[in-house]
Every structure is written in C-alpha cells, then in structure tokens.
Short mmCIF file of N, CA and C in Angstrom, two decimals:
data_model
loop_
_atom_site.label_atom_id
_atom_site.label_comp_id
_atom_site.label_asym_id
_atom_site.label_seq_id
_atom_site.Cartn_x
_atom_site.Cartn_y
_atom_site.Cartn_z
N UNK A 1 104.78 114.98 77.98
CA UNK A 1 104.43 113.58 78.53
C UNK A 1 104.56 113.71 79.71
N UNK A 2 105.24 114.21 81.00
CA UNK A 2 105.19 114.19 82.36
C UNK A 2 103.60 114.57 82.73
N UNK A 3 103.37 115.46 81.71
CA UNK A 3 101.88 115.79 82.27
C UNK A 3 100.94 114.76 81.88
N UNK A 4 101.07 114.31 81.03
CA UNK A 4 100.13 113.08 80.54
C UNK A 4 100.04 111.93 81.24
N UNK A 5 101.48 111.73 81.84
CA UNK A 5 101.71 110.52 82.81
C UNK A 5 101.13 110.84 84.31
N UNK A 6 101.22 111.85 84.78
CA UNK A 6 100.80 112.76 85.90
C UNK A 6 98.92 112.44 85.81
N UNK A 7 98.55 113.04 84.82
CA UNK A 7 97.08 113.00 84.15
C UNK A 7 96.58 111.64 84.25
N UNK A 8 97.14 110.41 83.53
CA UNK A 8 96.89 109.27 83.98
C UNK A 8 96.95 108.67 85.41
N UNK A 9 98.09 108.79 85.98
CA UNK A 9 98.19 108.20 87.39
C UNK A 9 96.86 109.07 88.51
N UNK A 10 96.58 110.21 87.98
CA UNK A 10 95.41 111.23 88.59
C UNK A 10 94.53 110.12 88.66
N UNK A 11 93.93 110.19 86.88
CA UNK A 11 92.87 109.31 86.77
C UNK A 11 92.79 107.70 87.26
N UNK A 12 93.79 107.26 87.36
CA UNK A 12 93.93 106.03 87.72
C UNK A 12 93.63 105.95 89.30
N UNK A 13 94.21 106.98 89.93
CA UNK A 13 93.91 106.92 91.41
C UNK A 13 92.37 107.18 91.83
N UNK A 14 91.67 107.78 90.97
CA UNK A 14 90.32 108.00 91.31
C UNK A 14 89.56 106.73 90.95
N UNK A 15 89.93 105.86 89.93
CA UNK A 15 89.40 104.55 89.87
C UNK A 15 89.43 103.75 90.83
N UNK A 16 90.91 104.00 91.49
CA UNK A 16 91.41 102.94 92.54
C UNK A 16 90.71 103.33 93.86
N UNK A 17 90.38 104.84 94.24
CA UNK A 17 90.07 104.83 95.48
C UNK A 17 88.52 104.49 95.38
N UNK A 18 87.70 104.50 94.36
CA UNK A 18 86.39 103.98 94.20
C UNK A 18 86.37 102.63 94.46
N UNK A 19 87.28 101.76 94.16
CA UNK A 19 86.95 100.15 94.31
C UNK A 19 87.99 100.36 96.05
N UNK A 20 88.72 100.90 96.43
CA UNK A 20 88.84 100.68 97.82
C UNK A 20 88.16 101.29 99.08
N UNK A 21 87.30 102.51 98.69
CA UNK A 21 86.63 102.57 99.77
C UNK A 21 85.76 101.64 100.30
N UNK A 22 84.91 100.54 100.13
CA UNK A 22 84.17 99.55 100.36
C UNK A 22 85.00 98.83 101.35
N UNK A 23 86.20 98.52 101.13
CA UNK A 23 87.27 97.91 101.84
C UNK A 23 87.46 98.71 103.37
N UNK A 24 88.03 99.78 103.16
CA UNK A 24 88.23 100.50 104.28
C UNK A 24 86.79 100.73 105.65
N UNK A 25 85.81 100.39 104.69
CA UNK A 25 84.47 100.63 105.38
C UNK A 25 84.07 99.61 106.62
N UNK A 26 84.59 98.58 106.15
CA UNK A 26 84.42 97.24 107.10
C UNK A 26 85.82 96.40 107.49
N UNK A 27 86.65 97.33 108.18
CA UNK A 27 87.70 96.85 108.30
C UNK A 27 87.33 95.57 109.51
N UNK A 28 88.36 94.93 109.86
CA UNK A 28 87.97 94.24 111.25
C UNK A 28 89.23 93.58 111.80
N UNK A 29 89.03 93.83 113.37
CA UNK A 29 90.25 93.21 114.17
C UNK A 29 90.59 91.72 113.58
N UNK A 30 92.08 91.59 113.60
CA UNK A 30 92.66 90.17 113.19
C UNK A 30 93.55 89.77 114.02
N UNK A 31 93.78 88.58 114.47
CA UNK A 31 94.81 88.18 115.50
C UNK A 31 96.22 88.21 114.58
N UNK A 32 97.58 88.15 115.44
CA UNK A 32 99.02 88.19 114.36
C UNK A 32 98.78 86.98 113.35
N UNK A 33 98.46 85.75 113.81
CA UNK A 33 98.44 84.78 113.07
C UNK A 33 97.63 84.93 111.77
N UNK A 34 96.69 85.29 111.80
CA UNK A 34 95.68 86.08 110.44
C UNK A 34 96.19 87.17 109.93
N UNK A 35 96.92 87.67 110.46
CA UNK A 35 97.42 88.97 110.05
C UNK A 35 98.39 89.04 108.59
N UNK A 36 99.13 87.92 109.16
CA UNK A 36 100.13 87.69 107.89
C UNK A 36 99.39 86.85 106.64
N UNK A 37 98.48 86.45 106.85
CA UNK A 37 97.47 85.79 105.88
C UNK A 37 96.72 86.53 105.12
N UNK A 38 95.93 87.66 106.01
CA UNK A 38 95.60 88.95 105.55
C UNK A 38 96.32 89.73 104.52
N UNK A 39 97.39 90.12 105.17
CA UNK A 39 98.30 90.98 104.39
C UNK A 39 98.68 90.37 103.09
N UNK A 40 99.19 88.88 102.86
CA UNK A 40 99.39 87.94 101.88
C UNK A 40 98.48 88.37 100.86
N UNK A 41 97.12 88.06 101.09
CA UNK A 41 95.84 87.96 100.70
C UNK A 41 95.86 89.39 99.84
N UNK A 42 96.03 90.57 100.21
CA UNK A 42 95.61 91.73 100.23
C UNK A 42 96.87 92.03 99.20
N UNK A 43 97.87 91.63 99.57
CA UNK A 43 99.05 92.01 98.37
C UNK A 43 98.65 91.07 96.86
N UNK A 44 98.40 89.63 97.09
CA UNK A 44 97.96 89.38 95.98
C UNK A 44 96.89 90.23 95.12
N UNK A 45 95.87 90.39 95.71
CA UNK A 45 94.88 91.16 95.19
C UNK A 45 95.31 92.61 94.48
N UNK A 46 96.10 93.22 95.21
CA UNK A 46 96.62 94.52 94.68
C UNK A 46 97.38 94.38 93.70
N UNK A 47 98.27 93.11 93.40
CA UNK A 47 99.22 93.10 92.57
C UNK A 47 98.33 92.52 91.12
N UNK A 48 97.32 92.23 91.14
CA UNK A 48 96.34 91.93 90.09
C UNK A 48 96.69 90.86 89.01
N UNK A 49 97.79 89.67 89.32
CA UNK A 49 97.73 88.68 88.70
C UNK A 49 99.31 89.25 88.11
N UNK A 50 99.84 90.37 88.36
CA UNK A 50 101.22 90.52 87.96
C UNK A 50 102.18 90.26 88.68
N UNK A 51 103.05 89.25 88.48
CA UNK A 51 104.23 88.50 89.65
C UNK A 51 105.13 89.59 89.81
N UNK A 52 105.60 90.43 89.15
CA UNK A 52 106.54 91.42 89.33
C UNK A 52 106.22 92.27 90.16
N UNK A 53 105.03 92.91 90.04
CA UNK A 53 104.14 93.35 91.12
C UNK A 53 103.92 93.14 92.20
N UNK A 54 103.32 91.89 92.49
CA UNK A 54 103.40 91.25 93.76
C UNK A 54 104.74 91.21 94.44
N UNK A 55 105.65 90.58 93.73
CA UNK A 55 107.15 90.21 94.40
C UNK A 55 107.47 92.04 94.99
N UNK A 56 107.19 92.83 94.30
CA UNK A 56 107.56 94.28 94.65
C UNK A 56 106.98 94.55 95.87
N UNK A 57 105.55 94.59 95.87
CA UNK A 57 105.06 94.61 97.09
C UNK A 57 105.55 93.90 98.51
N UNK A 58 106.06 92.61 98.24
CA UNK A 58 106.15 91.72 99.33
C UNK A 58 107.80 92.51 99.79
N UNK A 59 108.58 93.03 98.97
CA UNK A 59 109.73 93.44 99.35
C UNK A 59 109.74 94.72 100.08
N UNK A 60 108.57 95.41 99.59
CA UNK A 60 108.13 96.90 100.29
C UNK A 60 107.81 96.08 101.76
N UNK A 61 107.04 95.35 101.95
CA UNK A 61 106.45 94.68 103.15
C UNK A 61 107.64 94.33 103.99
N UNK A 62 108.32 93.66 103.21
CA UNK A 62 109.29 92.97 104.32
C UNK A 62 110.40 93.97 104.67
N UNK A 63 110.66 94.84 103.88
CA UNK A 63 111.36 95.75 104.43
C UNK A 63 110.65 96.71 105.64
N UNK A 64 109.51 97.46 105.16
CA UNK A 64 108.98 98.15 106.30
C UNK A 64 108.36 97.37 107.40
N UNK A 65 108.20 96.03 107.42
CA UNK A 65 107.97 95.26 108.51
C UNK A 65 106.76 95.85 109.40
N UNK A 66 105.91 96.25 109.07
CA UNK A 66 104.72 96.98 109.85
C UNK A 66 103.65 95.67 110.10
N UNK A 67 102.54 96.13 110.71
CA UNK A 67 101.67 95.43 110.96
C UNK A 67 100.38 96.01 111.00
N UNK A 68 99.43 95.42 110.91
CA UNK A 68 97.84 95.99 110.94
C UNK A 68 97.88 96.67 112.72
N UNK A 69 97.64 97.77 112.55
CA UNK A 69 97.47 98.77 113.69
C UNK A 69 98.56 99.43 114.30
N UNK A 70 99.62 99.19 113.19
CA UNK A 70 101.35 100.13 113.61
C UNK A 70 101.02 101.34 113.38
N UNK A 71 101.48 102.32 114.25
CA UNK A 71 101.45 103.78 114.07
C UNK A 71 102.76 104.17 114.29
N UNK A 72 103.93 104.22 113.73
CA UNK A 72 105.23 104.39 114.32
C UNK A 72 105.88 106.13 113.95
N UNK A 73 105.99 106.49 115.00
CA UNK A 73 106.41 107.90 115.16
C UNK A 73 107.97 108.28 114.67
N UNK A 74 107.82 108.75 113.61
CA UNK A 74 109.18 109.40 112.96
C UNK A 74 109.64 110.73 113.41
N UNK A 75 111.46 110.57 113.40
CA UNK A 75 112.02 111.57 114.09
C UNK A 75 111.32 113.37 113.80
N UNK A 76 110.69 113.50 112.55
CA UNK A 76 110.48 114.52 111.91
C UNK A 76 109.03 114.70 112.33
N UNK A 77 108.39 113.96 113.07
CA UNK A 77 107.15 114.06 113.53
C UNK A 77 105.76 113.76 112.75
N UNK A 78 105.80 112.70 111.63
CA UNK A 78 105.18 112.13 110.55
C UNK A 78 105.02 110.89 111.79
N UNK A 79 104.39 110.10 111.02
CA UNK A 79 104.15 108.26 111.50
C UNK A 79 103.86 107.59 110.41
N UNK A 80 104.30 106.16 110.41
CA UNK A 80 104.42 105.37 109.32
C UNK A 80 103.03 104.35 109.93
N UNK A 81 102.08 104.25 109.19
CA UNK A 81 101.04 103.16 109.30
C UNK A 81 100.95 102.12 108.58
N UNK A 82 100.21 100.95 109.25
CA UNK A 82 99.88 99.86 109.00
C UNK A 82 101.32 98.70 108.65
N UNK A 83 100.93 97.82 107.68
CA UNK A 83 101.79 96.81 107.32
C UNK A 83 102.79 97.22 106.55
N UNK A 84 102.35 98.39 105.57
CA UNK A 84 103.54 98.64 104.44
C UNK A 84 103.86 100.06 104.87
N UNK A 85 103.67 100.62 106.30
CA UNK A 85 104.12 101.71 106.89
C UNK A 85 104.06 102.71 105.72
N UNK A 86 102.94 103.05 105.56
CA UNK A 86 102.39 104.27 104.39
C UNK A 86 102.57 105.53 105.55
N UNK A 87 103.52 106.64 105.31
CA UNK A 87 104.00 107.94 106.05
C UNK A 87 102.26 108.74 106.02
N UNK A 88 102.18 109.14 107.02
CA UNK A 88 100.98 110.12 107.28
C UNK A 88 101.12 111.21 106.12
N UNK A 89 102.35 111.48 105.73
CA UNK A 89 102.50 112.63 104.80
C UNK A 89 101.59 112.71 103.94
N UNK A 90 101.21 111.43 103.35
CA UNK A 90 99.94 111.15 102.13
C UNK A 90 98.56 111.37 102.36
N UNK A 91 98.54 111.14 104.00
CA UNK A 91 97.10 111.30 104.18
C UNK A 91 96.15 112.22 103.76
N UNK A 92 96.85 113.72 103.82
CA UNK A 92 95.85 114.80 102.89
C UNK A 92 95.33 114.48 101.68
N UNK A 93 96.51 114.02 100.88
CA UNK A 93 96.20 113.88 99.62
C UNK A 93 95.52 112.69 99.22
N UNK A 94 95.51 111.76 99.85
CA UNK A 94 94.54 110.57 100.01
C UNK A 94 93.36 111.24 100.36
N UNK A 95 92.87 111.44 101.34
CA UNK A 95 91.63 112.20 102.09
C UNK A 95 91.05 112.85 100.90
N UNK A 96 91.81 113.64 100.43
CA UNK A 96 91.21 114.65 99.01
C UNK A 96 90.63 113.65 97.86
N UNK A 97 91.35 112.74 97.94
CA UNK A 97 91.00 111.90 96.32
C UNK A 97 89.78 110.87 97.01
N UNK A 98 89.85 110.49 97.77
CA UNK A 98 88.43 109.62 98.41
C UNK A 98 87.43 110.46 99.03
N UNK A 99 87.49 111.55 99.04
CA UNK A 99 86.40 112.29 99.83
C UNK A 99 86.10 111.84 101.02
N UNK A 100 86.92 111.78 101.76
CA UNK A 100 87.20 111.50 103.24
C UNK A 100 87.81 112.03 104.00
N UNK A 101 87.60 111.74 105.58
CA UNK A 101 88.22 112.79 106.43
C UNK A 101 89.63 112.34 106.30
N UNK A 102 90.53 113.34 106.79
CA UNK A 102 92.10 112.73 107.21
C UNK A 102 91.94 111.77 108.46
N UNK A 103 91.27 112.42 109.55
CA UNK A 103 91.34 111.00 110.88
C UNK A 103 90.74 109.57 110.11
N UNK A 104 89.83 109.35 109.15
CA UNK A 104 89.36 107.83 108.50
C UNK A 104 90.31 107.82 108.04
N UNK A 105 90.86 108.23 107.19
CA UNK A 105 92.00 107.72 105.97
C UNK A 105 92.88 107.34 106.94
N UNK A 106 93.38 107.95 107.91
CA UNK A 106 94.66 107.64 108.85
C UNK A 106 94.28 106.16 109.48
N UNK A 107 92.95 106.26 109.83
CA UNK A 107 92.31 104.69 110.67
C UNK A 107 92.50 104.02 109.61
N UNK A 108 92.28 103.85 108.44
CA UNK A 108 92.15 103.12 107.20
C UNK A 108 93.74 102.66 106.94
N UNK A 109 94.18 103.62 107.13
CA UNK A 109 95.75 102.90 106.54
C UNK A 109 96.45 102.24 107.83
N UNK A 110 95.90 102.59 109.07
CA UNK A 110 96.56 102.13 110.01
C UNK A 110 95.99 100.44 110.42
N UNK A 111 94.77 100.44 110.07
CA UNK A 111 93.97 99.32 110.32
C UNK A 111 93.59 98.16 109.60
N UNK A 112 93.49 98.55 108.28
CA UNK A 112 92.85 97.87 107.25
C UNK A 112 94.09 97.65 105.88
N UNK A 113 94.41 96.13 106.29
CA UNK A 113 95.53 95.79 105.62
C UNK A 113 95.19 96.01 104.03
N UNK A 114 94.17 95.80 103.34
CA UNK A 114 93.93 95.57 101.79
C UNK A 114 94.03 97.36 101.87
N UNK A 115 93.59 98.31 102.38
CA UNK A 115 93.56 99.64 101.76
C UNK A 115 94.99 100.23 102.22
N UNK A 116 95.97 99.71 103.11
CA UNK A 116 97.14 100.07 103.28
C UNK A 116 97.97 99.39 102.24
N UNK A 117 97.54 98.47 101.82
CA UNK A 117 98.40 97.60 100.64
C UNK A 117 98.46 98.14 99.38
N UNK A 118 96.97 98.76 99.03
CA UNK A 118 96.17 99.41 97.96
C UNK A 118 96.81 101.05 97.76
N UNK A 119 97.10 101.41 99.06
CA UNK A 119 97.78 102.84 98.77
C UNK A 119 99.28 102.68 98.75
N UNK A 120 99.98 101.69 98.95
CA UNK A 120 101.59 101.57 99.19
C UNK A 120 101.31 101.14 97.37
N UNK A 121 100.51 100.47 97.04
CA UNK A 121 100.64 100.05 95.37
C UNK A 121 100.64 101.35 94.35
N UNK A 122 99.63 102.23 94.99
CA UNK A 122 99.49 103.21 94.08
C UNK A 122 100.72 104.34 94.22
N UNK A 123 101.39 104.41 95.73
CA UNK A 123 102.36 105.43 95.56
C UNK A 123 103.44 104.73 94.77
N UNK A 124 103.98 103.59 94.77
CA UNK A 124 105.03 102.87 94.04
C UNK A 124 104.43 103.24 92.36
N UNK A 125 103.43 102.68 91.90
CA UNK A 125 102.85 102.88 90.49
C UNK A 125 103.06 104.50 90.10
N UNK A 126 102.71 104.98 90.73
CA UNK A 126 102.65 106.63 90.44
C UNK A 126 103.98 107.00 90.20
N UNK A 127 104.98 106.87 91.34
CA UNK A 127 106.32 106.99 91.29
C UNK A 127 106.92 106.28 89.90
N UNK A 128 106.74 105.10 89.59
CA UNK A 128 107.28 104.38 88.48
C UNK A 128 107.03 104.99 87.56
N UNK A 129 105.35 105.49 87.12
CA UNK A 129 105.02 106.35 85.89
C UNK A 129 105.37 107.58 85.80
N UNK A 130 105.94 108.08 86.99
CA UNK A 130 106.29 109.43 86.74
C UNK A 130 108.02 109.37 86.07
N UNK A 131 108.75 108.36 86.53
CA UNK A 131 110.12 108.33 86.58
C UNK A 131 110.50 107.29 85.60
N UNK A 132 109.74 106.24 85.53
CA UNK A 132 110.09 105.07 84.38
C UNK A 132 111.64 104.27 84.70
N UNK A 133 111.43 104.38 86.03
CA UNK A 133 112.64 103.74 86.86
C UNK A 133 112.31 102.96 88.18
N UNK A 134 112.00 101.49 87.78
CA UNK A 134 111.85 100.75 88.84
C UNK A 134 112.28 101.04 90.30
N UNK A 135 113.89 101.26 90.36
CA UNK A 135 114.56 101.11 91.44
C UNK A 135 114.04 102.77 91.73
N UNK A 136 114.32 103.39 91.25
CA UNK A 136 114.10 105.16 91.84
C UNK A 136 112.80 105.08 92.02
N UNK A 137 111.47 104.46 91.32
CA UNK A 137 110.37 104.17 91.95
C UNK A 137 110.16 103.80 93.66
N UNK A 138 111.09 102.31 93.95
CA UNK A 138 111.19 101.84 95.02
C UNK A 138 111.66 102.77 95.93
N UNK A 139 112.87 103.68 95.74
CA UNK A 139 113.17 104.41 96.59
C UNK A 139 112.09 105.56 96.84
N UNK A 140 111.62 106.19 95.94
CA UNK A 140 110.60 107.04 96.28
C UNK A 140 109.58 107.00 97.11
N UNK A 141 108.99 105.52 97.30
CA UNK A 141 108.27 105.18 97.96
C UNK A 141 108.40 105.24 99.39
N UNK A 142 109.94 105.47 99.94
CA UNK A 142 110.46 105.84 101.03
C UNK A 142 110.74 107.09 101.54
N UNK A 143 111.32 107.86 100.39
CA UNK A 143 111.76 109.17 100.77
C UNK A 143 111.82 110.30 99.25
N UNK A 144 111.91 111.40 99.57
CA UNK A 144 111.90 112.21 98.26
C UNK A 144 113.38 112.42 98.11
N UNK A 145 114.51 112.05 98.93
CA UNK A 145 116.04 112.45 99.06
C UNK A 145 116.67 111.44 98.21
N UNK A 146 117.47 111.96 97.14
CA UNK A 146 117.83 110.77 96.06
C UNK A 146 119.08 109.63 97.49
N UNK A 147 119.78 110.47 98.14
CA UNK A 147 120.47 109.48 98.69
C UNK A 147 119.80 108.22 99.72
N UNK A 148 118.88 108.91 100.33
CA UNK A 148 117.77 107.74 101.07
C UNK A 148 117.18 107.06 100.16
N UNK A 149 116.64 107.22 98.99
CA UNK A 149 115.98 106.35 98.13
C UNK A 149 116.83 105.10 97.54
N UNK A 150 118.47 105.70 97.32
CA UNK A 150 119.10 104.48 96.78
C UNK A 150 119.48 103.85 97.91
N UNK A 151 119.72 104.24 99.16
CA UNK A 151 120.02 103.17 100.11
C UNK A 151 118.87 102.13 100.56
N UNK A 152 117.53 102.88 100.38
CA UNK A 152 116.23 102.16 100.60
C UNK A 152 116.30 100.94 99.56
N UNK A 153 116.33 101.45 98.29
CA UNK A 153 116.30 100.49 97.44
C UNK A 153 117.44 99.30 97.68
N UNK A 154 118.51 99.46 97.98
CA UNK A 154 119.64 98.65 98.27
C UNK A 154 118.85 97.48 99.47
N UNK A 155 118.44 98.06 100.38
CA UNK A 155 117.59 97.28 101.33
C UNK A 155 116.71 96.62 100.84
N UNK A 156 115.75 96.96 99.91
CA UNK A 156 114.60 96.54 99.29
C UNK A 156 115.20 94.93 98.72
N UNK A 157 116.12 94.99 97.85
CA UNK A 157 117.00 94.29 97.21
C UNK A 157 117.53 93.02 98.16
N UNK A 158 117.92 93.15 99.31
CA UNK A 158 118.05 92.12 100.15
C UNK A 158 116.75 91.37 100.63
N UNK A 159 115.77 92.33 100.91
CA UNK A 159 114.38 91.54 101.49
C UNK A 159 113.93 90.78 100.29
N UNK A 160 114.03 91.30 99.24
CA UNK A 160 113.75 90.48 98.01
C UNK A 160 114.55 89.06 97.74
N UNK A 161 115.61 89.23 97.47
CA UNK A 161 116.56 88.06 97.57
C UNK A 161 116.20 86.90 98.61
N UNK A 162 116.25 87.59 100.16
CA UNK A 162 115.78 86.47 101.37
C UNK A 162 114.61 85.69 100.95
N UNK A 163 113.54 86.64 100.43
CA UNK A 163 112.06 85.99 100.46
C UNK A 163 112.15 85.13 98.78
N UNK A 164 112.98 85.36 97.74
CA UNK A 164 112.47 84.85 96.59
C UNK A 164 113.69 84.12 96.14
N UNK A 165 114.67 84.16 96.65
CA UNK A 165 116.02 83.49 96.27
C UNK A 165 116.77 84.67 95.53
N UNK A 166 118.62 84.18 95.72
CA UNK A 166 119.30 85.35 95.13
C UNK A 166 119.12 84.98 93.46
N UNK A 167 118.23 84.34 92.69
CA UNK A 167 118.16 84.16 91.23
C UNK A 167 117.25 84.93 90.77
N UNK A 168 116.24 85.65 92.15
CA UNK A 168 115.01 86.56 91.34
C UNK A 168 115.44 87.69 90.44
N UNK A 169 116.52 88.11 90.17
CA UNK A 169 116.93 89.17 89.41
C UNK A 169 117.29 88.49 87.96
N UNK A 170 117.93 87.34 88.06
CA UNK A 170 118.40 86.71 86.88
C UNK A 170 117.05 86.25 85.77
N UNK A 171 116.50 85.74 86.59
CA UNK A 171 114.97 84.81 86.18
C UNK A 171 114.11 86.49 85.33
N UNK A 172 114.18 87.34 85.97
CA UNK A 172 113.48 88.73 85.49
C UNK A 172 114.25 89.12 84.30
N UNK A 173 115.49 88.87 84.23
CA UNK A 173 116.37 89.59 83.08
C UNK A 173 116.02 88.66 82.05
N UNK A 174 115.72 87.25 81.99
CA UNK A 174 115.68 86.56 80.70
C UNK A 174 113.95 86.78 80.42
N UNK A 175 113.27 87.41 81.19
CA UNK A 175 111.83 87.39 80.17
C UNK A 175 111.52 88.53 79.56
#
C-alpha cells in the first residue's frame, strides 16, 4: 500500500512539475502590497477549488510568514525560501523531478510565489498521501522529527483559528 501511495505521489509530482515549469520561467518582481495579493492568488490556484486545501495552505503560509524573495538561514545551514519558507533540503529532489538545475529551482522557490506555493502543496499532499493523517502531514511539512511535528501542527492551529475563526474545526467536523 505504501509503495502504491509513493508511486502515485511520484506520478502526481511529475504532472505537477510539467504545469509549474512555465510559472518559474516568468517570475516578476512585485511590491509588498502586490505580494500578498499574488500569494493569495497562488494559494487559491494551488488549492484547485478545495476549501480545506486552501485553508491548509493559508495556515502554513501564516505560520511560516515568509515573503517573495525570502531566504532565511537556519541553524543547521539550510535556508527557508519564499512565502511558505520551503526548506532548501527539498531543492535537489525538486530539481531532479523538473529536470532543472538546483540554483534555478532555488531561485524559483525564493522569487516565484506560485512555484513556492505549488511546491508547498506538493510537500503537504505527499505527506498526507503517505501517512493518511492530516495533522501529521502538517507537521511533516516542517520537520521529520515527531516532537517538532506536533509543536508545529499546534502552531498552525493557532494561525488557522486566527485567520478563519475559532469554529473552523467545528464546521469541518459536520461536513
């Protein structure tokens, strides 16, 4: 079963990258005011009409609090890039998948809001496909370490409630 999920995730990522490549090729500088509008557009587009996924991406975005052009150094020497602070640990894997150089992928993650959001979506959905657990997938987005995953997921809850209201989870439970 896990092999099947991993295989499906791999096939999905190949299709996703084919769609994302043109986005990365045409990145343009944006002002801070335009930046939030662009990130919002990218989140809506990446969610594909799925409200739960759009809210999830907003939760990750609000927790990460990055921006277009962000490159934040971590204590382990990696960097978090762009609006959803995708870690550079992912760069070699993404570069291999899209058939582009690591420096090019790193630049797209840092400077192209939609590429950054699409990769964040892929990371989250891959973890969700692998684990079948929404909150664990949220945590995996941040770290492979279980205690860090739990702490991160708890922080995302705070951001989801702040943005969407305290009844966000009650409404989802009734659907």
